[in-house]
Amino acid sequence: MDKELIVQQVLNELRAQNAAKEVKEIAPKMAGSVDLNKCGMTEFVGTAMGDTIGLVIANLDESLHEILGIDKKYRSLGIIGARTGAGPHAISADEAVKASNTEVIIFETSNDTKGGGGHGNLIVFGAEEVSDARRAVEITLNSLSWAFGGVVGNEAGFLEVQYTARASHVLAKYFGAELGKAWGLINGCPASVGMLMADAAVKAADVKIVKHCSPGHNTCFTSEFTIFVTGDSGAVKQAVLAGKETAIKLLRTMGGEPEAMAKPYF
Amino acid sequence: MDKELIVQQVLNELRAQNAAKEVKEIAPKMAGSVDLNKCGMTEFVGTAMGDTIGLVIANLDESLHEILGIDKKYRSLGIIGARTGAGPHAISADEAVKASNTEVIIFETSNDTKGGGGHGNLIVFGAEEVSDARRAVEITLNSLSWAFGGVVGNEAGFLEVQYTARASHVLAKYFGAELGKAWGLINGCPASVGMLMADAAVKAADVKIVKHCSPGHNTCFTSEFTIFVTGDSGAVKQAVLAGKETAIKLLRTMGGEPEAMAKPYF
Amino acid sequence: MDKELIVQQVLNELRAQNAAKEVKEIAPKMAGSVDLNKCGMTEFVGTAMGDTIGLVIANLDESLHEILGIDKKYRSLGIIGARTGAGPHAISADEAVKASNTEVIIFETSNDTKGGGGHGNLIVFGAEEVSDARRAVEITLNSLSWAFGGVVGNEAGFLEVQYTARASHVLAKYFGAELGKAWGLINGCPASVGMLMADAAVKAADVKIVKHCSPGHNTCFTSEFTIFVTGDSGAVKQAVLAGKETAIKLLRTMGGEPEAMAKPYF
């Protein structure tokens, strides 16, 4: 009898542990925080959420300039790579080019998220001085701590919304923004959630869809539906928030309460 | 001594729990059943196996008609999205168009299955009336409960076979079927299993391969080998069953006993 | 009091078990070893690490010759399929063509690794005699036991290096090698790790980059950055080892101590 009670007590504790583990299922996949120079390499800048690692190369080998088609004036590169995320990295890299003498010259995304339905990425900043490249990488890593606040998910899927009142060169070059104007990202997984988000967003405010991504159009490899919108600052914010609200209601029908990866920043 | 016995008893219980968990490794990834209107949104229709969610949009925003190239006569859309599956959704959507006044206007697949080797998908039904769109989505969600019976897997990989004696517009438009004729899908992961299934299938009965998908041909993004076959109804059924039998033997060499996701329907 | 001690003891044991489980997180995904003929099918050759299965078809059905564009002189096929790996399979298949009267006629890769950031694959050997096809598959399966020694990873990502002093037809046909010359593969995930490996490698020794793969160039679907190099045997080995050393330092900043999937072979 006593034995059974003990067994029960242990099992209860374990169940509680497992429940906590399930709730945090997404969080460990997002592990990592800015932690400067753990490895003693001059190339290492830091790590961040999303298994993101930031690096610099002071003098890129010329053979890599050639094979990657990088202008030789960019002898220094800042490099961001991540297993999870594309939107948080896009808006963070955009902050970085605003505040550093760099340009993003590669922005590639892959189907990754460690088995999730979203992206991993590779971002390369070109710079003439390594200090500029390093600064761009540092700003990106730091910005990720708020930009992941745009990602909200549960065990079934997720939504992502990103918003800026003033887009810079990265968002303009790769994601349809107009320089200095408001821009928003509206994305959901599974893709049907993203599609309903898109419809809710464009009905909620006077915004223009400037780009759409889906695997059927060969514009992404992931299990998502994404649109990018522009317009007046207030309208863009209203649109992305309408998309977010729609997705949260839908994700709830498929699993537990959706949780944000970081504190929402708008 | 007594303490050790108790510890042993608890550990045995936990091992049994873990064993059960491993056996069901695939099942929770397939969670979800038709559950009407959990979220109070008029757009929500239901959920189903494979993290599938079914939605309707009564009046699609015109900007989305444009960006997606959808004919404006389809003001109402039925939308299916899933993290796992393409075959079960294809044959279910085909049932839906047979029984509703709709057409499938988007059928996209992605590499997903939450870390597995197969597809996720986005399917859009176009309709002039939202009641038609809703009906198509409802039929698809309900059909998935038998169509997932075509998927059989273990921890190493899986096979999928689908069969209909009478293909309709979805299978004809996207998967090589002839309208009103028998059609079969033969698919395996890893791809070598699918290739041997294909060879066994076409040797077992007089069928014609009408389409083949693999990542090397840019016709899918997944770790699978797939063929679609047509022919007399009996021959198609015999071919897909020969493929299934082959795959089950091979998957057994790689892991535990393969289990069907639902009761096989043929 | 005694009860609490027991509970504590059980929980400690479980924590130890879980710790061991986490350390081995990658290993079970790589499960499988050469195990000849578990299923009684003449087509079955064996299984190997990476959920690899090796098969033969003595007389391929003509309809598959046609749909896959395979020369009909290759009536027999050896087939390798895997959920995890492309490099280990490439170098193993290269060993196989050196030692058998076969040619690799299909080498496809997909984004798989069961939710990781790397490849799965499908490799087809063409042969005029089934005994040749079988021999090629056997050599490939056996070679994988050392070739996986080139893969080193932790919970955040991984690196892969492969090296041969004398490349044969597979590496020449698909991966930029020169017949009979040294060849190396340098690959990292996330892609930023691979990019720094590439820079370190080409700076460490006089090698030539002959090919580069990334999802942004549509040359792979995975979350990796890869280069292939040629040069003198000593230089190629020095380059790939420099890449490996770089990646190990970087992966340590993102997670636990990186572990090799098998004993490194060079």
XYZ file of C-alpha atoms in Angstrom, chain C:
266
model
C 11.353 10.799 5.041
C 12.186 7.379 3.725
C 9.533 7.878 1.067
C 11.085 11.138 -0.016
C 14.466 9.489 -0.271
C 13.066 6.789 -2.484
C 11.294 9.311 -4.687
C 14.533 11.256 -4.922
C 16.489 8.150 -5.828
C 14.051 7.273 -8.604
C 14.088 10.812 -9.933
C 17.888 10.857 -9.925
C 18.017 7.656 -11.900
C 15.551 9.072 -14.363
C 17.500 12.290 -14.736
C 20.615 10.272 -15.456
C 18.675 8.285 -18.046
C 17.381 11.464 -19.635
C 20.840 13.007 -19.723
C 22.153 9.933 -21.493
C 19.205 10.127 -23.853
C 19.928 13.738 -24.747
C 23.581 13.021 -25.409
C 22.520 10.299 -27.797
C 19.812 12.377 -29.412
C 21.413 12.137 -32.827
C 22.507 8.510 -32.627
C 19.064 6.847 -32.761
C 18.221 8.908 -35.831
C 21.209 7.236 -37.407
C 20.160 3.745 -36.330
C 20.615 0.717 -38.511
C 23.502 -1.572 -39.353
C 24.245 -3.992 -42.151
C 21.958 -6.923 -41.490
C 21.647 -9.255 -44.390
C 18.264 -10.516 -45.441
C 15.832 -10.088 -42.643
C 12.825 -10.209 -44.973
C 13.338 -13.143 -47.315
C 13.023 -11.044 -50.490
C 15.616 -11.617 -53.215
C 15.604 -7.849 -53.799
C 16.729 -7.041 -50.245
C 20.477 -6.541 -49.755
C 20.822 -4.922 -46.324
C 20.427 -1.853 -44.141
C 22.967 0.611 -42.711
C 23.311 3.735 -40.583
C 21.179 6.713 -41.559
C 18.044 4.585 -42.078
C 19.719 3.368 -45.237
C 18.285 0.424 -47.133
C 19.992 -1.298 -50.066
C 18.026 -3.207 -52.707
C 18.416 -4.756 -56.156
C 16.042 -5.212 -59.060
C 17.242 -7.994 -61.375
C 15.081 -6.954 -64.337
C 13.653 -3.478 -64.131
C 10.194 -3.152 -65.657
C 10.496 -1.428 -69.050
C 7.923 1.203 -68.137
C 10.234 2.367 -65.323
C 13.201 2.472 -67.724
C 11.143 4.860 -69.803
C 9.708 7.091 -67.115
C 13.112 7.488 -65.438
C 15.092 7.788 -68.684
C 17.333 4.824 -67.843
C 19.289 3.179 -70.677
C 17.774 -0.270 -71.294
C 21.212 -1.904 -71.260
C 20.995 -1.485 -67.494
C 18.425 -4.192 -66.921
C 19.625 -4.671 -63.318
C 19.637 -1.885 -60.744
C 21.247 -1.507 -57.343
C 19.280 0.958 -55.207
C 20.308 2.831 -52.070
C 17.858 5.033 -50.166
C 18.389 6.828 -46.870
C 16.663 9.253 -44.524
C 19.971 10.791 -43.362
C 23.083 11.618 -45.361
C 24.345 12.477 -48.790
C 28.127 12.820 -48.327
C 28.630 9.444 -46.642
C 26.553 7.855 -49.376
C 28.413 9.720 -52.131
C 31.832 8.572 -50.993
C 30.540 5.053 -50.297
C 28.908 4.775 -53.713
C 32.167 6.019 -55.215
C 33.986 3.149 -53.519
C 31.355 0.817 -54.921
C 31.798 1.834 -58.561
C 35.564 1.478 -58.162
C 35.097 -2.159 -57.212
C 32.128 -3.282 -59.293
C 31.042 -3.271 -62.904
C 28.368 -0.608 -62.387
C 27.646 3.052 -63.006
C 25.625 5.413 -60.842
C 22.782 6.656 -63.030
C 20.619 8.481 -60.451
C 21.881 10.466 -57.454
C 19.074 12.506 -55.929
C 19.042 14.277 -52.595
C 16.168 15.628 -50.518
C 15.776 17.707 -47.387
C 15.237 15.066 -44.720
C 17.445 13.788 -41.843
C 14.155 13.208 -39.970
C 13.765 16.834 -39.012
C 17.447 17.752 -39.060
C 19.045 20.260 -41.405
C 20.531 17.811 -43.892
C 19.802 15.419 -46.721
C 18.232 12.090 -47.457
C 19.060 10.445 -50.764
C 18.261 8.002 -53.541
C 21.126 6.426 -55.464
C 20.671 4.031 -58.364
C 23.446 1.852 -59.792
C 22.917 0.576 -63.311
C 24.374 -2.838 -64.203
C 24.033 -5.454 -66.910
C 24.124 -8.272 -64.373
C 22.270 -8.361 -61.084
C 25.358 -9.767 -59.350
C 27.159 -6.508 -60.192
C 24.268 -4.396 -58.905
C 24.182 -6.410 -55.693
C 27.933 -6.069 -55.210
C 27.730 -2.273 -55.615
C 24.978 -2.055 -53.007
C 26.895 -4.302 -50.592
C 30.062 -2.209 -50.874
C 28.074 0.994 -50.354
C 26.347 -0.342 -47.240
C 29.650 -1.540 -45.783
C 31.473 1.701 -46.595
C 28.831 3.748 -44.764
C 30.114 2.336 -41.470
C 33.305 4.395 -41.888
C 31.959 7.230 -44.087
C 29.577 8.419 -41.338
C 32.776 9.141 -39.385
C 32.894 12.357 -41.437
C 29.710 13.671 -39.790
C 30.071 15.398 -36.423
C 27.165 17.100 -34.689
C 25.381 18.278 -31.594
C 21.799 19.368 -30.875
C 22.277 22.732 -32.670
C 23.850 21.654 -35.947
C 26.565 19.600 -37.560
C 29.571 19.558 -39.860
C 30.533 17.069 -42.491
C 33.895 16.494 -44.105
C 34.711 13.745 -46.576
C 38.027 13.056 -48.258
C 39.429 10.677 -50.812
C 42.904 10.613 -52.351
C 41.484 9.086 -55.517
C 38.004 10.018 -56.652
C 36.091 7.753 -58.972
C 33.071 8.139 -61.282
C 30.364 9.070 -58.762
C 32.298 11.981 -57.276
C 33.330 13.074 -60.783
C 29.804 12.880 -62.228
C 27.904 14.558 -59.397
C 30.371 16.384 -57.152
C 33.029 18.097 -59.273
C 35.911 15.644 -58.706
C 38.607 14.822 -61.259
C 38.938 11.084 -61.903
C 41.801 9.585 -59.913
C 42.551 12.857 -58.074
C 42.032 13.955 -54.480
C 38.628 15.420 -53.573
C 37.120 16.838 -50.416
C 33.659 17.826 -49.132
C 33.255 20.648 -46.605
C 29.781 21.218 -45.218
C 28.172 22.848 -42.184
C 24.705 23.444 -40.704
C 23.538 26.107 -39.935
C 24.838 27.485 -43.209
C 26.905 30.246 -41.571
C 29.053 27.534 -39.983
C 29.559 25.962 -43.415
C 30.548 29.314 -44.886
C 33.238 29.924 -42.268
C 34.457 26.338 -42.723
C 34.809 27.025 -46.453
C 36.812 30.189 -45.858
C 39.080 28.459 -43.319
C 39.581 25.500 -45.620
C 40.619 27.411 -48.730
C 42.946 29.602 -46.673
C 44.602 26.571 -45.037
C 45.834 24.899 -48.203
C 46.153 25.324 -51.958
C 42.867 23.788 -53.116
C 40.335 24.715 -55.776
C 36.599 25.039 -55.106
C 34.902 23.061 -57.855
C 31.302 23.298 -56.706
C 29.104 25.043 -54.138
C 25.613 24.073 -52.938
C 22.990 26.154 -51.167
C 19.201 26.490 -51.288
C 19.479 30.036 -52.634
C 21.215 28.673 -55.735
C 18.700 25.818 -56.043
C 21.583 23.388 -55.729
C 20.285 21.833 -52.531
C 17.097 22.041 -50.455
C 18.802 21.877 -47.065
C 19.847 24.295 -44.342
C 23.548 23.880 -45.136
C 26.443 25.520 -46.943
C 28.704 23.128 -48.857
C 31.789 23.309 -51.044
C 33.705 20.588 -52.857
C 37.443 21.022 -53.381
C 40.191 19.406 -55.430
C 43.992 19.668 -55.392
C 47.009 17.701 -54.251
C 46.149 14.941 -51.846
C 47.928 16.551 -48.862
C 46.390 19.950 -49.555
C 42.846 18.612 -49.812
C 43.214 16.717 -46.538
C 44.672 19.800 -44.809
C 41.829 21.982 -46.127
C 39.015 19.722 -44.976
C 40.618 19.233 -41.565
C 40.924 23.021 -41.163
C 37.226 23.303 -41.981
C 36.382 20.602 -39.469
C 38.390 22.253 -36.680
C 36.634 25.581 -37.319
C 33.185 24.038 -37.235
C 33.790 22.116 -34.019
C 34.722 25.364 -32.236
C 31.614 27.109 -33.560
C 29.189 24.276 -32.809
C 30.462 24.227 -29.216
C 29.171 27.801 -28.796
C 25.677 26.607 -29.771
C 25.316 23.376 -27.824
C 27.006 20.347 -26.310
C 30.287 18.764 -27.353
C 29.954 17.709 -31.024
C 30.189 13.939 -31.502
C 31.148 11.948 -34.587
C 28.577 9.459 -35.930
C 31.351 6.888 -36.387
C 35.137 6.744 -35.940
C 36.755 9.429 -38.151
C 38.491 7.675 -41.053
C 41.156 10.271 -41.871
